[in-house]
Amino acid sequence: QVQLVESGGGLVQAGGSLTLSCAASGRTFSSYAMGWFRQAPGKEREFVAAISRSGANTEYAEFVKGRFAISRDNAKNIVYLRMNSLTAEDSAVYRCAADVRAWNTVVRAAAEYDYWGQGTQVTVSS
């Protein structure tokens, strides 16, 4: 079992920045890939970013490239999502997820993830 708890969401003005954190527990953190997804009201869940077990490989959705950065600290069991240049379109509930079966690769597909956090709300005011 893996437990995931997100934090760091909130209200920010357009153009601002936020850093989300996802704290993991229950299994060796460095043994699973991690991802961030988001879902806005009335919209489907979408992939945001992913990182491999070691942190050496990352992947981003096209709409966040150059603005968001995913990273992980395997010593602290935390994965981060640094979000810059936020716009109103980035407002959503952001959830982290863990894929315990992935080899040292990034995972984009939500269906591949085994565990999910409850999410943290990000609201960007324009």
C-alpha atoms as an extended CHARMM CRD file, in Angstrom:
* protein
*
       126  EXT
         1         1  GLN       CA              0.0000000000        0.0000000000        0.0000000000  PROA      1               0.0000000000
         2         2  VAL       CA              1.0570000000        3.5400000000       -0.7350000000  PROA      2               0.0000000000
         3         3  GLN       CA             -0.4470000000        6.6100000000        0.8660000000  PROA      3               0.0000000000
         4         4  LEU       CA             -0.1500000000        9.9450000000       -0.8980000000  PROA      4               0.0000000000
         5         5  VAL       CA             -0.9260000000       13.3410000000        0.5780000000  PROA      5               0.0000000000
         6         6  GLU       CA             -0.7820000000       16.5160000000       -1.4740000000  PROA      6               0.0000000000
         7         7  SER       CA             -0.2520000000       20.0080000000       -0.1530000000  PROA      7               0.0000000000
         8         8  GLY       CA              0.6510000000       23.4530000000       -1.3730000000  PROA      8               0.0000000000
         9         9  GLY       CA             -2.4530000000       24.3810000000       -3.3090000000  PROA      9               0.0000000000
        10        10  GLY       CA             -4.2490000000       27.6600000000       -2.8660000000  PROA      10              0.0000000000
        11        11  LEU       CA             -5.3090000000       30.8930000000       -4.4720000000  PROA      11              0.0000000000
        12        12  VAL       CA             -2.7900000000       32.7510000000       -6.5920000000  PROA      12              0.0000000000
        13        13  GLN       CA             -2.9650000000       35.6020000000       -9.0680000000  PROA      13              0.0000000000
        14        14  ALA       CA             -2.3810000000       35.0350000000      -12.7320000000  PROA      14              0.0000000000
        15        15  GLY       CA              1.3160000000       35.0900000000      -13.4630000000  PROA      15              0.0000000000
        16        16  GLY       CA              2.1580000000       33.8170000000      -10.0290000000  PROA      16              0.0000000000
        17        17  SER       CA              3.7530000000       30.6050000000       -8.8550000000  PROA      17              0.0000000000
        18        18  LEU       CA              2.9690000000       27.7130000000       -6.5720000000  PROA      18              0.0000000000
        19        19  THR       CA              4.8100000000       24.5990000000       -5.5400000000  PROA      19              0.0000000000
        20        20  LEU       CA              2.7860000000       21.4970000000       -4.8350000000  PROA      20              0.0000000000
        21        21  SER       CA              4.1310000000       18.6870000000       -2.7010000000  PROA      21              0.0000000000
        22        22  CYS       CA              3.1030000000       15.0770000000       -2.4960000000  PROA      22              0.0000000000
        23        23  ALA       CA              4.2930000000       13.1080000000        0.5060000000  PROA      23              0.0000000000
        24        24  ALA       CA              4.3700000000        9.3470000000        0.1130000000  PROA      24              0.0000000000
        25        25  SER       CA              4.4520000000        6.5720000000        2.6580000000  PROA      25              0.0000000000
        26        26  GLY       CA              3.9660000000        2.8440000000        2.8160000000  PROA      26              0.0000000000
        27        27  ARG       CA              6.5720000000        1.5330000000        0.3920000000  PROA      27              0.0000000000
        28        28  THR       CA             10.0740000000        2.3930000000       -0.6840000000  PROA      28              0.0000000000
        29        29  PHE       CA              9.5480000000        5.6890000000       -2.4610000000  PROA      29              0.0000000000
        30        30  SER       CA             12.3620000000        5.2050000000       -4.9280000000  PROA      30              0.0000000000
        31        31  SER       CA             10.7260000000        2.0260000000       -6.2190000000  PROA      31              0.0000000000
        32        32  TYR       CA              7.8470000000        3.7120000000       -8.0260000000  PROA      32              0.0000000000
        33        33  ALA       CA              7.2060000000        6.2760000000      -10.6870000000  PROA      33              0.0000000000
        34        34  MET       CA              5.1820000000        9.3620000000       -9.8470000000  PROA      34              0.0000000000
        35        35  GLY       CA              2.8700000000       11.6290000000      -11.7530000000  PROA      35              0.0000000000
        36        36  TRP       CA              0.6990000000       14.6990000000      -11.4110000000  PROA      36              0.0000000000
        37        37  PHE       CA             -2.7390000000       15.0100000000      -12.9310000000  PROA      37              0.0000000000
        38        38  ARG       CA             -5.3870000000       17.6770000000      -12.7520000000  PROA      38              0.0000000000
        39        39  GLN       CA             -9.1070000000       17.9880000000      -13.2050000000  PROA      39              0.0000000000
        40        40  ALA       CA            -11.1190000000       21.1530000000      -13.5560000000  PROA      40              0.0000000000
        41        41  PRO       CA            -14.8960000000       21.2980000000      -13.0400000000  PROA      41              0.0000000000
        42        42  GLY       CA            -16.7240000000       19.9010000000      -16.0340000000  PROA      42              0.0000000000
        43        43  LYS       CA            -13.5140000000       18.6650000000      -17.6380000000  PROA      43              0.0000000000
        44        44  GLU       CA            -11.8120000000       15.3330000000      -17.8260000000  PROA      44              0.0000000000
        45        45  ARG       CA             -8.7480000000       14.4940000000      -15.8100000000  PROA      45              0.0000000000
        46        46  GLU       CA             -5.5730000000       15.3100000000      -17.6880000000  PROA      46              0.0000000000
        47        47  PHE       CA             -1.9440000000       14.4040000000      -17.3960000000  PROA      47              0.0000000000
        48        48  VAL       CA              0.3580000000       17.1690000000      -16.2140000000  PROA      48              0.0000000000
        49        49  ALA       CA              3.8030000000       15.7190000000      -15.5280000000  PROA      49              0.0000000000
        50        50  ALA       CA              5.5750000000       12.5040000000      -14.6110000000  PROA      50              0.0000000000
        51        51  ILE       CA              8.9130000000       11.4700000000      -13.2150000000  PROA      51              0.0000000000
        52        52  SER       CA             10.7300000000        8.1740000000      -13.1410000000  PROA      52              0.0000000000
        53        53  ARG       CA             11.8360000000        6.3070000000      -10.0450000000  PROA      53              0.0000000000
        54        54  SER       CA             15.2850000000        7.7890000000      -10.0020000000  PROA      54              0.0000000000
        55        55  GLY       CA             14.1740000000       11.2330000000      -11.0950000000  PROA      55              0.0000000000
        56        56  ALA       CA             16.4070000000       11.0930000000      -14.1460000000  PROA      56              0.0000000000
        57        57  ASN       CA             13.4980000000       11.1140000000      -16.5980000000  PROA      57              0.0000000000
        58        58  THR       CA             10.6090000000       13.5410000000      -16.7330000000  PROA      58              0.0000000000
        59        59  GLU       CA              7.7730000000       14.2390000000      -19.1100000000  PROA      59              0.0000000000
        60        60  TYR       CA              5.2570000000       17.0420000000      -19.3950000000  PROA      60              0.0000000000
        61        61  ALA       CA              1.9880000000       17.8040000000      -21.0210000000  PROA      61              0.0000000000
        62        62  GLU       CA              2.4460000000       20.2170000000      -23.8800000000  PROA      62              0.0000000000
        63        63  PHE       CA              0.4470000000       22.9490000000      -22.1610000000  PROA      63              0.0000000000
        64        64  VAL       CA              2.8220000000       23.1120000000      -19.1640000000  PROA      64              0.0000000000
        65        65  LYS       CA              6.1710000000       22.7630000000      -20.8730000000  PROA      65              0.0000000000
        66        66  GLY       CA              8.4740000000       25.5570000000      -19.8690000000  PROA      66              0.0000000000
        67        67  ARG       CA              6.2010000000       26.6110000000      -17.0040000000  PROA      67              0.0000000000
        68        68  PHE       CA              5.9950000000       23.5820000000      -14.6820000000  PROA      68              0.0000000000
        69        69  ALA       CA              8.7570000000       21.4080000000      -13.2750000000  PROA      69              0.0000000000
        70        70  ILE       CA              8.4180000000       18.0580000000      -11.5670000000  PROA      70              0.0000000000
        71        71  SER       CA             11.0800000000       16.7970000000       -9.1950000000  PROA      71              0.0000000000
        72        72  ARG       CA             11.4390000000       14.3040000000       -6.3960000000  PROA      72              0.0000000000
        73        73  ASP       CA             13.4560000000       13.8770000000       -3.2410000000  PROA      73              0.0000000000
        74        74  ASN       CA             13.7850000000       10.1680000000       -2.6280000000  PROA      74              0.0000000000
        75        75  ALA       CA             15.3790000000       10.7650000000        0.7480000000  PROA      75              0.0000000000
        76        76  LYS       CA             12.3170000000       12.6900000000        1.9120000000  PROA      76              0.0000000000
        77        77  ASN       CA              9.6930000000       10.6490000000        0.0420000000  PROA      77              0.0000000000
        78        78  ILE       CA              8.2900000000       13.7360000000       -1.6470000000  PROA      78              0.0000000000
        79        79  VAL       CA              7.5270000000       14.6700000000       -5.2200000000  PROA      79              0.0000000000
        80        80  TYR       CA              7.1260000000       18.3220000000       -6.1510000000  PROA      80              0.0000000000
        81        81  LEU       CA              5.4130000000       20.2380000000       -8.8860000000  PROA      81              0.0000000000
        82        82  ARG       CA              6.7250000000       23.7370000000       -9.3310000000  PROA      82              0.0000000000
        83        83  MET       CA              4.2360000000       25.8290000000      -11.2810000000  PROA      83              0.0000000000
        84        84  ASN       CA              5.1890000000       29.1800000000      -12.7650000000  PROA      84              0.0000000000
        85        85  SER       CA              3.3670000000       31.6960000000      -14.9500000000  PROA      85              0.0000000000
        86        86  LEU       CA              0.0180000000       30.3830000000      -13.8430000000  PROA      86              0.0000000000
        87        87  THR       CA             -3.1300000000       31.2610000000      -15.7580000000  PROA      87              0.0000000000
        88        88  ALA       CA             -6.8030000000       30.8500000000      -14.9760000000  PROA      88              0.0000000000
        89        89  GLU       CA             -6.7820000000       27.7640000000      -17.1960000000  PROA      89              0.0000000000
        90        90  ASP       CA             -4.4840000000       26.0730000000      -14.6750000000  PROA      90              0.0000000000
        91        91  SER       CA             -7.1900000000       26.1810000000      -11.9980000000  PROA      91              0.0000000000
        92        92  ALA       CA             -8.0460000000       22.6240000000      -11.0390000000  PROA      92              0.0000000000
        93        93  VAL       CA             -7.7040000000       19.9490000000       -8.4070000000  PROA      93              0.0000000000
        94        94  TYR       CA             -4.2030000000       18.5480000000       -8.6920000000  PROA      94              0.0000000000
        95        95  ARG       CA             -3.5730000000       14.9720000000       -7.6810000000  PROA      95              0.0000000000
        96        96  CYS       CA             -0.3910000000       12.9830000000       -7.4420000000  PROA      96              0.0000000000
        97        97  ALA       CA             -0.2400000000        9.3030000000       -8.2900000000  PROA      97              0.0000000000
        98        98  ALA       CA              2.1470000000        6.3960000000       -7.8970000000  PROA      98              0.0000000000
        99        99  ASP       CA              2.8790000000        3.6000000000      -10.3260000000  PROA      99              0.0000000000
       100       100  VAL       CA              4.5060000000        0.7910000000       -8.3720000000  PROA      100             0.0000000000
       101       101  ARG       CA              4.9270000000       -1.4550000000      -11.4020000000  PROA      101             0.0000000000
       102       102  ALA       CA              6.8000000000        0.8880000000      -13.6970000000  PROA      102             0.0000000000
       103       103  TRP       CA             10.4300000000        0.2800000000      -14.4120000000  PROA      103             0.0000000000
       104       104  ASN       CA             12.6600000000        3.3460000000      -14.4000000000  PROA      104             0.0000000000
       105       105  THR       CA             10.5270000000        5.2240000000      -16.8790000000  PROA      105             0.0000000000
       106       106  VAL       CA              7.9240000000        7.9280000000      -16.9600000000  PROA      106             0.0000000000
       107       107  VAL       CA              4.2360000000        7.0740000000      -17.1270000000  PROA      107             0.0000000000
       108       108  ARG       CA              1.6500000000        9.3100000000      -18.7930000000  PROA      108             0.0000000000
       109       109  ALA       CA             -1.4470000000        7.1480000000      -18.7140000000  PROA      109             0.0000000000
       110       110  ALA       CA             -3.6540000000        7.5770000000      -15.6670000000  PROA      110             0.0000000000
       111       111  ALA       CA             -4.8050000000        3.9750000000      -15.9640000000  PROA      111             0.0000000000
       112       112  GLU       CA             -1.2590000000        2.8010000000      -15.2370000000  PROA      112             0.0000000000
       113       113  TYR       CA             -1.1750000000        4.3810000000      -11.8150000000  PROA      113             0.0000000000
       114       114  ASP       CA             -1.9740000000        2.3030000000       -8.7730000000  PROA      114             0.0000000000
       115       115  TYR       CA             -2.3820000000        4.8280000000       -5.9850000000  PROA      115             0.0000000000
       116       116  TRP       CA             -3.7840000000        8.3400000000       -5.8680000000  PROA      116             0.0000000000
       117       117  GLY       CA             -3.8280000000       11.1810000000       -3.4300000000  PROA      117             0.0000000000
       118       118  GLN       CA             -6.9530000000       13.1250000000       -2.5300000000  PROA      118             0.0000000000
       119       119  GLY       CA             -5.8620000000       16.2240000000       -4.3620000000  PROA      119             0.0000000000
       120       120  THR       CA             -5.1640000000       19.8540000000       -3.6430000000  PROA      120             0.0000000000
       121       121  GLN       CA             -7.0900000000       22.7630000000       -5.1160000000  PROA      121             0.0000000000
       122       122  VAL       CA             -5.2850000000       25.3430000000       -7.2010000000  PROA      122             0.0000000000
       123       123  THR       CA             -7.2130000000       28.4620000000       -8.0920000000  PROA      123             0.0000000000
       124       124  VAL       CA             -5.7120000000       31.1340000000      -10.3010000000  PROA      124             0.0000000000
       125       125  SER       CA             -7.4600000000       34.4800000000      -10.3600000000  PROA      125             0.0000000000
       126       126  SER       CA             -7.2650000000       36.5360000000      -13.5170000000  PROA      126             0.0000000000
